[in-house]
mmCIF file of C-alpha atoms in Angstrom:
data_model
loop_
_atom_site.group_PDB
_atom_site.id
_atom_site.type_symbol
_atom_site.label_atom_id
_atom_site.label_comp_id
_atom_site.label_asym_id
_atom_site.label_seq_id
_atom_site.Cartn_x
_atom_site.Cartn_y
_atom_site.Cartn_z
ATOM 1 C CA MET A 9 33.983 56.340 -81.288
ATOM 2 C CA ILE A 10 35.720 57.082 -77.996
ATOM 3 C CA PRO A 11 33.372 57.475 -75.002
ATOM 4 C CA SER A 12 34.045 60.483 -72.760
ATOM 5 C CA ALA A 13 31.171 60.515 -70.263
ATOM 6 C CA VAL A 14 27.702 59.228 -69.445
ATOM 7 C CA GLU A 15 25.348 61.313 -67.286
ATOM 8 C CA LEU A 16 22.215 59.764 -65.780
ATOM 9 C CA THR A 17 19.409 61.499 -63.901
ATOM 10 C CA ASP A 18 16.724 59.217 -62.424
ATOM 11 C CA PHE A 19 17.593 56.651 -65.080
ATOM 12 C CA LEU A 20 16.778 53.058 -64.041
ATOM 13 C CA SER A 21 18.652 52.339 -60.775
ATOM 14 C CA HIS A 22 20.646 55.594 -60.906
ATOM 15 C CA ARG A 23 18.539 57.819 -58.656
ATOM 16 C CA SER A 24 19.225 61.554 -58.382
ATOM 17 C CA PRO A 25 17.474 62.769 -55.226
ATOM 18 C CA ASN A 26 19.145 66.195 -55.446
ATOM 19 C CA GLY A 27 18.529 66.539 -59.194
ATOM 20 C CA GLU A 28 22.235 66.296 -60.045
ATOM 21 C CA PRO A 29 23.165 63.638 -62.596
ATOM 22 C CA VAL A 30 25.259 60.601 -61.781
ATOM 23 C CA VAL A 31 28.365 61.055 -63.970
ATOM 24 C CA PHE A 32 30.601 58.299 -65.305
ATOM 25 C CA ASP A 33 33.704 60.081 -66.580
ATOM 26 C CA PHE A 34 35.840 58.052 -69.000
ATOM 27 C CA GLU A 35 37.942 60.995 -70.179
ATOM 28 C CA GLY A 36 41.579 60.055 -70.694
ATOM 29 C CA ALA A 37 41.202 56.426 -69.630
ATOM 30 C CA VAL A 38 42.480 53.755 -71.997
ATOM 31 C CA LEU A 39 40.661 50.900 -70.242
ATOM 32 C CA TRP A 40 37.381 50.807 -68.322
ATOM 33 C CA SER A 41 35.953 48.253 -65.955
ATOM 34 C CA VAL A 42 32.349 48.302 -64.823
ATOM 35 C CA ALA A 43 31.795 46.173 -61.731
ATOM 36 C CA GLY A 44 29.172 45.901 -59.020
ATOM 37 C CA ASP A 45 26.445 43.842 -57.423
ATOM 38 C CA ASN A 46 23.396 42.600 -59.327
ATOM 39 C CA GLY A 47 20.985 45.485 -59.774
ATOM 40 C CA ALA A 48 23.649 48.130 -59.120
ATOM 41 C CA GLY A 49 23.139 49.698 -62.570
ATOM 42 C CA LYS A 50 25.995 48.374 -64.691
ATOM 43 C CA SER A 51 23.763 47.541 -67.656
ATOM 44 C CA ALA A 52 21.938 50.860 -67.227
ATOM 45 C CA ILE A 53 25.100 52.651 -68.362
ATOM 46 C CA PHE A 54 24.988 50.795 -71.673
ATOM 47 C CA ASP A 55 21.202 51.201 -71.921
ATOM 48 C CA ALA A 56 21.757 54.956 -71.625
ATOM 49 C CA ILE A 57 24.313 54.928 -74.438
ATOM 50 C CA THR A 58 22.088 52.980 -76.841
ATOM 51 C CA TRP A 59 18.986 54.941 -75.832
ATOM 52 C CA THR A 60 20.633 58.331 -76.399
ATOM 53 C CA LEU A 61 22.119 57.280 -79.743
ATOM 54 C CA TYR A 62 19.370 55.084 -81.191
ATOM 55 C CA GLY A 63 16.232 55.493 -79.093
ATOM 56 C CA GLN A 64 16.444 51.833 -78.030
ATOM 57 C CA HIS A 65 17.192 50.056 -74.782
ATOM 58 C CA ARG A 66 17.298 46.424 -73.623
ATOM 59 C CA GLY A 67 13.545 46.210 -74.051
ATOM 60 C CA GLY A 68 13.649 47.538 -77.626
ATOM 61 C CA THR A 69 12.045 50.767 -78.776
ATOM 62 C CA GLN A 70 8.751 50.538 -76.916
ATOM 63 C CA ASP A 71 7.820 51.786 -73.474
ATOM 64 C CA ALA A 72 10.850 53.958 -72.763
ATOM 65 C CA ARG A 73 9.004 55.157 -69.637
ATOM 66 C CA ARG A 74 10.293 51.958 -68.005
ATOM 67 C CA LEU A 75 13.681 53.717 -67.932
ATOM 68 C CA ILE A 76 12.407 56.233 -65.363
ATOM 69 C CA SER A 77 13.506 55.382 -61.808
ATOM 70 C CA HIS A 78 10.737 54.236 -59.492
ATOM 71 C CA GLY A 79 9.106 57.279 -57.898
ATOM 72 C CA ALA A 80 10.632 59.808 -60.316
ATOM 73 C CA GLU A 81 8.654 61.860 -62.837
ATOM 74 C CA ARG A 82 11.324 61.955 -65.539
ATOM 75 C CA ALA A 83 14.598 60.379 -66.641
ATOM 76 C CA GLU A 84 17.483 61.977 -68.508
ATOM 77 C CA ALA A 85 20.601 60.535 -70.096
ATOM 78 C CA ALA A 86 23.515 62.160 -71.912
ATOM 79 C CA PHE A 87 26.432 60.545 -73.718
ATOM 80 C CA GLU A 88 29.592 62.424 -74.722
ATOM 81 C CA PHE A 89 32.036 60.921 -77.189
ATOM 82 C CA THR A 90 34.710 61.730 -79.751
ATOM 83 C CA VAL A 91 34.765 60.641 -83.405
ATOM 84 C CA ALA A 92 37.620 61.572 -85.733
ATOM 85 C CA GLY A 93 38.840 64.181 -83.254
ATOM 86 C CA GLU A 94 35.416 65.876 -83.020
ATOM 87 C CA ARG A 95 33.469 65.918 -79.741
ATOM 88 C CA TYR A 96 29.724 65.248 -79.580
ATOM 89 C CA ARG A 97 27.010 65.058 -76.932
ATOM 90 C CA VAL A 98 23.641 63.364 -77.363
ATOM 91 C CA GLU A 99 20.841 63.765 -74.834
ATOM 92 C CA ARG A 100 17.428 62.241 -74.294
ATOM 93 C CA SER A 101 14.824 62.716 -71.626
ATOM 94 C CA ILE A 102 11.417 61.250 -71.033
ATOM 95 C CA ARG A 103 8.577 62.115 -68.665
ATOM 96 C CA ARG A 104 5.832 59.939 -67.257
ATOM 97 C CA ARG A 105 3.416 62.513 -68.672
ATOM 98 C CA GLY A 106 4.345 64.853 -71.468
ATOM 99 C CA ALA A 107 6.695 64.991 -74.386
ATOM 100 C CA ALA A 108 10.105 63.379 -74.664
ATOM 101 C CA ARG A 109 13.131 65.475 -75.602
ATOM 102 C CA ARG A 110 16.266 64.693 -77.574
ATOM 103 C CA ALA A 111 19.248 66.727 -78.715
ATOM 104 C CA ALA A 112 22.554 66.222 -80.499
ATOM 105 C CA LEU A 113 25.357 68.728 -79.994
ATOM 106 C CA HIS A 114 28.724 69.238 -81.638
ATOM 107 C CA TRP A 115 31.488 70.930 -79.622
ATOM 108 C CA ASP A 116 32.818 74.124 -81.101
ATOM 109 C CA ARG A 117 36.450 74.469 -80.024
ATOM 110 C CA ASP A 118 36.058 78.246 -79.878
#
């Protein structure tokens, strides 16, 4: 699996006041470094990847509403990656009230 991008909207410390996701674009890079102060959201990037793929985060499978940024009504995460030359995108969202959503997409080259 080769990561391409992670998109976070009101996910843990990654706030999106304008509704636009925070995007971490790994496309074409052969080496990544994630650095920052404590609480800056480094681990949140990896929480987003495991949550989108497996429905789990650092806290396990329960209480995913903890992933929603303080003061926000919902959180969304998307992870794009390539496996065996095929591109995929997985998405999850959760609301404080209401149903969660998840999707898995396969890129069609055409």
